[in-house]
Short mmCIF file of C-alpha atoms in Angstrom, two decimals:
data_model
loop_
_atom_site.label_atom_id
_atom_site.label_comp_id
_atom_site.label_asym_id
_atom_site.label_seq_id
_atom_site.Cartn_x
_atom_site.Cartn_y
_atom_site.Cartn_z
CA MET A 25 18.13 -7.92 -0.26
CA LYS A 26 15.66 -6.40 -2.67
CA GLN A 27 16.62 -3.07 -3.94
CA ILE A 28 14.32 -0.03 -4.63
CA LEU A 29 17.26 2.20 -5.78
CA PRO A 30 17.32 1.34 -9.47
CA HIS A 31 20.50 0.95 -11.58
CA ASN A 32 21.41 3.65 -14.28
CA ASP A 33 19.94 1.72 -17.34
CA SER A 34 16.74 0.46 -15.64
CA PHE A 35 16.38 4.07 -13.92
CA GLN A 36 16.52 5.62 -17.40
CA LYS A 37 13.97 3.12 -18.90
CA GLU A 38 11.80 3.65 -15.80
CA GLU A 39 11.87 7.32 -16.41
CA LYS A 40 11.03 7.09 -19.98
CA TRP A 41 7.89 4.78 -19.15
CA ILE A 42 6.80 7.39 -16.30
CA GLU A 43 7.11 10.21 -18.82
CA LEU A 44 4.84 8.30 -21.18
CA SER A 45 2.57 7.22 -18.63
CA LYS A 46 1.82 10.97 -17.96
CA ARG A 47 0.49 11.28 -21.64
CA ASP A 48 -1.18 7.87 -22.15
CA PRO A 49 -2.33 5.66 -19.19
CA GLU A 50 -1.84 2.55 -21.15
CA ALA A 51 1.77 2.99 -20.89
CA PHE A 52 1.71 2.62 -17.05
CA GLN A 53 1.28 -1.07 -17.57
CA TYR A 54 5.20 -1.28 -17.65
CA ILE A 55 5.41 0.14 -14.29
CA PHE A 56 2.49 -1.96 -13.17
CA ASN A 57 4.06 -5.05 -14.42
CA LYS A 58 7.38 -4.06 -12.87
CA TYR A 59 6.01 -3.51 -9.36
CA HIS A 60 2.64 -5.30 -8.70
CA HIS A 61 4.15 -8.32 -7.22
CA GLN A 62 6.31 -6.29 -4.68
CA ILE A 63 3.38 -3.95 -3.70
CA PHE A 64 0.64 -7.04 -3.49
CA ASN A 65 3.09 -8.92 -1.23
CA PHE A 66 3.84 -5.89 0.87
CA VAL A 67 0.03 -5.06 1.46
CA LEU A 68 -0.84 -9.05 1.91
CA ARG A 69 1.88 -8.97 4.78
CA ARG A 70 0.14 -6.03 6.43
CA VAL A 71 -3.53 -7.02 6.04
CA TYR A 72 -3.42 -10.77 5.71
CA CYS A 73 -6.36 -11.05 3.47
CA HIS A 74 -5.97 -11.82 -0.37
CA ASP A 75 -9.22 -10.05 -1.51
CA THR A 76 -8.22 -6.94 0.66
CA ALA A 77 -4.77 -6.73 -0.58
CA GLN A 78 -5.88 -7.25 -4.33
CA ASP A 79 -8.25 -4.29 -3.60
CA ILE A 80 -5.50 -2.19 -1.99
CA THR A 81 -3.08 -2.98 -4.65
CA ALA A 82 -5.62 -1.71 -7.38
CA ASN A 83 -6.16 1.57 -5.40
CA VAL A 84 -2.25 2.15 -4.94
CA PHE A 85 -1.70 1.83 -8.61
CA MET A 86 -4.89 3.81 -9.47
CA LYS A 87 -3.79 6.56 -7.23
CA ALA A 88 -0.16 6.51 -8.53
CA LEU A 89 -1.61 6.84 -12.28
CA GLU A 90 -4.06 9.69 -11.40
CA LYS A 91 -1.06 11.69 -9.48
CA ILE A 92 1.73 10.37 -11.78
CA HIS A 93 2.04 14.00 -13.09
CA GLN A 94 3.10 14.99 -9.81
CA PHE A 95 6.03 12.75 -9.58
CA LYS A 96 9.60 14.16 -10.16
CA CYS A 97 12.01 11.69 -11.37
CA LYS A 98 14.80 13.57 -9.54
CA GLY A 99 13.13 13.00 -6.14
CA ILE A 100 12.48 9.79 -4.59
CA PRO A 101 12.55 6.59 -6.55
CA PHE A 102 9.58 5.43 -8.13
CA SER A 103 9.19 2.27 -6.02
CA ALA A 104 9.62 4.30 -2.78
CA TRP A 105 6.77 6.67 -4.00
CA LEU A 106 4.51 3.50 -4.56
CA TYR A 107 5.45 2.12 -1.14
CA ARG A 108 4.45 5.50 0.17
CA ILE A 109 0.93 5.38 -1.44
CA ALA A 110 0.69 1.82 -0.27
CA ILE A 111 1.33 2.87 3.28
CA ASN A 112 -1.18 5.72 3.07
CA GLU A 113 -3.75 3.19 1.70
CA ILE A 114 -3.11 0.44 4.29
CA ASN A 115 -3.43 3.29 6.88
CA LEU A 116 -6.79 4.12 5.42
CA HIS A 117 -7.93 0.63 5.42
CA TYR A 118 -7.20 0.37 9.12
CA ARG A 119 -9.07 3.75 9.73
CA SER A 120 -12.04 2.27 8.35
CA ARG A 121 -12.23 -0.43 10.77
CA LYS A 122 -15.30 -2.20 9.07
CA ARG A 123 -13.15 -3.73 6.18
CA ILE A 124 -10.67 -5.39 8.72
CA VAL A 125 -10.83 -9.20 8.45
CA ALA A 126 -9.80 -11.07 11.61
CA LEU A 127 -6.80 -13.41 11.22
CA THR A 128 -8.60 -16.62 12.38
CA ASP A 129 -6.93 -19.84 12.93
CA GLU A 130 -7.93 -21.09 9.74
CA ARG A 131 -6.86 -18.06 7.67
CA SER A 132 -3.48 -18.13 9.13
CA LEU A 133 -3.21 -21.54 7.96
CA HIS A 134 -4.12 -20.87 4.47
CA LEU A 135 -1.85 -18.10 4.27
CA VAL A 136 1.07 -20.26 5.68
CA HIS A 137 0.05 -23.04 3.13
CA GLU A 138 -0.58 -20.87 0.15
CA ASN A 139 2.14 -21.39 -2.92
CA ARG A 140 4.44 -23.63 -0.73
CA THR A 141 6.16 -26.16 -2.65
CA ASP A 142 7.19 -28.04 0.23
CA ASP A 143 3.71 -28.52 1.62
CA THR A 144 3.77 -32.25 1.10
CA LEU A 145 6.94 -32.59 3.21
CA LEU A 146 5.64 -30.47 6.12
CA ARG A 147 3.77 -32.70 8.47
CA LYS A 148 0.12 -31.66 9.50
CA GLU A 149 1.28 -30.77 13.00
CA GLU A 150 4.31 -28.93 11.82
CA THR A 151 1.85 -26.78 9.41
CA ALA A 152 -0.55 -26.18 12.40
CA GLU A 153 2.33 -25.28 14.77
CA LYS A 154 3.74 -22.73 12.13
CA ALA A 155 0.44 -21.30 11.59
CA LYS A 156 0.16 -20.64 15.26
CA ARG A 157 3.47 -18.96 15.62
CA PHE A 158 2.73 -16.97 12.37
CA LYS A 159 -0.87 -15.76 13.97
CA LYS A 160 0.97 -14.96 17.32
CA ILE A 161 3.43 -12.76 15.62
CA TYR A 162 1.09 -10.81 13.35
CA GLU A 163 -1.15 -10.22 16.20
CA ALA A 164 1.61 -8.86 18.35
CA ILE A 165 2.92 -6.53 15.37
CA ALA A 166 -0.84 -5.23 15.03
CA THR A 167 -0.77 -3.97 18.53
CA LEU A 168 2.18 -1.64 17.78
CA LYS A 169 1.87 1.94 16.57
CA PRO A 170 1.46 2.29 12.92
CA LYS A 171 4.93 4.09 12.44
CA TYR A 172 6.66 1.13 14.18
CA GLN A 173 4.65 -1.51 12.11
CA HIS A 174 5.49 0.07 8.83
CA ALA A 175 9.37 0.41 9.67
CA ILE A 176 9.40 -3.19 11.05
CA ALA A 177 7.40 -4.72 7.86
CA LEU A 178 9.79 -2.67 5.41
CA ARG A 179 12.90 -3.93 7.30
CA TYR A 180 12.08 -7.67 8.01
CA PHE A 181 9.45 -8.55 5.44
CA GLU A 182 10.42 -6.59 2.37
CA GLU A 183 14.23 -6.73 3.46
CA LYS A 184 14.78 -3.01 2.73
CA SER A 185 17.94 -1.02 3.71
CA MET A 186 17.74 1.69 6.35
CA LYS A 187 18.33 4.04 3.46
CA GLU A 188 15.48 2.70 1.48
CA ILE A 189 13.04 2.74 4.43
CA ALA A 190 14.04 6.35 5.26
CA LEU A 191 13.14 7.17 1.65
CA ILE A 192 9.94 5.54 1.61
CA LEU A 193 8.77 6.88 5.13
CA GLY A 194 10.11 10.47 4.59
CA LEU A 195 12.37 10.26 7.90
CA SER A 196 16.12 10.21 8.59
CA GLU A 197 17.66 7.03 8.95
CA ASN A 198 18.33 7.63 12.55
CA THR A 199 14.61 8.11 13.22
CA VAL A 200 14.05 4.83 11.32
CA LYS A 201 16.45 3.11 13.34
CA THR A 202 14.59 4.30 16.63
CA HIS A 203 11.29 3.28 15.22
CA ILE A 204 12.64 -0.04 14.61
CA HIS A 205 14.40 -0.50 17.80
CA ARG A 206 11.35 0.79 19.80
CA GLY A 207 9.09 -1.52 17.86
CA LEU A 208 11.28 -4.62 18.52
CA GLN A 209 11.34 -3.79 22.30
CA GLN A 210 7.73 -3.69 22.35
CA LEU A 211 7.37 -6.99 20.49
CA ARG A 212 10.12 -8.71 23.01
CA ASP A 213 7.62 -7.79 25.79
CA LYS A 214 4.55 -9.17 23.86
CA LEU A 215 6.01 -12.29 22.73
CA MET B 23 9.82 -16.25 26.75
CA ILE B 24 12.15 -14.32 24.06
CA LYS B 25 14.71 -12.16 25.86
CA LYS B 26 16.99 -10.75 23.10
CA ILE B 27 16.25 -8.31 20.41
CA GLU B 28 18.21 -10.58 17.85
CA GLU B 29 15.96 -13.36 18.74
CA ILE B 30 13.06 -11.45 17.82
CA GLU B 31 14.62 -9.99 14.37
CA GLN B 32 15.38 -13.66 13.51
CA LEU B 33 11.96 -14.75 14.33
CA LEU B 34 10.40 -11.92 12.24
CA ARG B 35 12.79 -13.14 9.39
CA ASP B 36 11.82 -16.86 9.78
CA GLU B 37 8.05 -16.41 10.14
CA LYS B 38 7.75 -13.95 7.23
CA LEU B 39 4.71 -14.77 4.91
CA PRO B 40 6.49 -16.21 1.71
CA ASP B 41 6.06 -14.16 -1.57
CA GLN B 42 2.67 -15.16 -3.11
CA ASN B 43 2.39 -15.47 -6.98
CA ILE B 44 -0.37 -13.28 -8.23
CA ASN B 45 0.25 -13.54 -12.02
CA HIS B 46 -3.07 -15.11 -12.45
CA LEU B 47 -4.64 -11.92 -10.86
CA LYS B 48 -2.59 -9.59 -12.95
CA THR B 49 -5.11 -8.93 -15.70
CA ASP B 50 -8.03 -8.48 -13.34
CA ILE B 51 -6.03 -5.93 -11.10
CA TRP B 52 -4.88 -4.08 -14.21
CA GLN B 53 -8.56 -3.91 -15.57
CA LYS B 54 -9.72 -2.61 -12.05
CA ILE B 55 -6.98 0.21 -12.41
CA ILE B 56 -7.86 1.16 -15.87
CA GLN B 57 -11.61 1.01 -15.44
CA GLY B 58 -11.14 2.96 -12.18
CA HIS B 59 -9.02 5.45 -14.20
CA HIS B 60 -11.58 6.12 -16.69
CA VAL B 61 -14.34 6.57 -14.29
CA GLN B 62 -12.43 9.47 -12.59
CA THR B 63 -11.31 10.97 -15.81
CA LYS B 64 -15.00 10.98 -16.94
CA ARG B 65 -16.14 12.42 -13.68
CA ARG B 66 -13.60 15.10 -13.86
CA SER B 67 -14.12 15.82 -17.42
CA PHE B 68 -17.85 16.09 -16.69
CA LEU B 69 -17.24 18.99 -14.10
CA PHE B 70 -15.02 20.82 -16.69
CA HIS B 71 -17.29 20.48 -19.57
CA ILE B 72 -20.42 21.98 -17.98
CA LYS B 73 -21.47 24.84 -20.32
CA PRO B 74 -20.44 28.40 -19.10
CA TRP B 75 -24.02 29.57 -19.31
CA LEU B 76 -25.01 26.81 -16.78
CA TRP B 77 -22.19 27.87 -14.30
CA THR B 78 -23.41 31.52 -14.72
CA LEU B 79 -26.95 30.55 -13.84
CA ALA B 80 -26.03 28.40 -10.95
CA SER B 81 -24.00 31.35 -9.51
CA ILE B 82 -26.86 34.02 -10.20
CA LEU B 83 -29.35 31.43 -8.29
CA LEU B 84 -26.89 31.04 -5.41
CA ILE B 85 -26.54 34.78 -4.95
CA LEU B 86 -30.43 34.99 -5.08
CA VAL B 87 -30.74 32.33 -2.63
CA CYS B 88 -28.18 34.14 -0.36
CA LEU B 89 -30.07 37.56 -0.72
CA PHE B 90 -33.35 35.83 0.20
CA LEU B 91 -31.99 34.34 3.28
CA MET B 92 -30.50 37.62 4.34
CA TRP B 93 -33.90 39.26 3.67
CA LEU B 94 -35.40 36.66 5.74
CA MET B 95 -33.20 37.24 8.51
CA ASN B 96 -33.66 40.77 8.46
CA GLY B 97 -37.28 40.37 8.53
CA SER B 98 -37.31 38.21 11.54
CA ARG B 99 -35.89 41.01 13.83
#
């Protein structure tokens, strides 16, 4: 399970870089290097478009850099704060419906294919079948309320613990559990 | 037709989009961030660096426009 709650050493190091970034934007590169992969993949799993995910990731870090002086190290972990910004940016993206790219058969096939080392081992029909299943699931998730979508994505795609999800979404663990359960129930009815 | 919640959970885990390696895009994204930050800082510093006499003049003009509008409204009654 990927952890967002840092260990003591890395936490202190991160805290130092955050403080430096408040004075010098170039120091923010350390933070960017550490988290860009996580954030990009999280966004990609929500918008399933590389270009859009790239733009949103850039916006997330731009907003983080702009507001970094408001971040207090004793509050939530920095990564949770970044995920929070990412969620806001994803919500903004879905509100401006003009920018939404439909998940076509071709696009889902491309996404399933991308960076797979076992591509050659997968038969054409298998890949097509996988892409079809992937599209069906993602379309079903897209019909859920955003709060359920975020909780499910963080739990099953980002593999976060309930505590971490609660920190990211600013909710209690019980509320997160309820959101996930309701989301799964709705998915069961749709699939 | 899937019946159990556990099956849905397993399906979500199995069909999760694999992590994509974006190291080749890292520099592009970082450049975008830094450029965006510079534009924002410039825009903000432009507003803060407008000379005080310009702010005063703009305020006086705004007051005059308001007074003129009030006079027009009174005149129309």
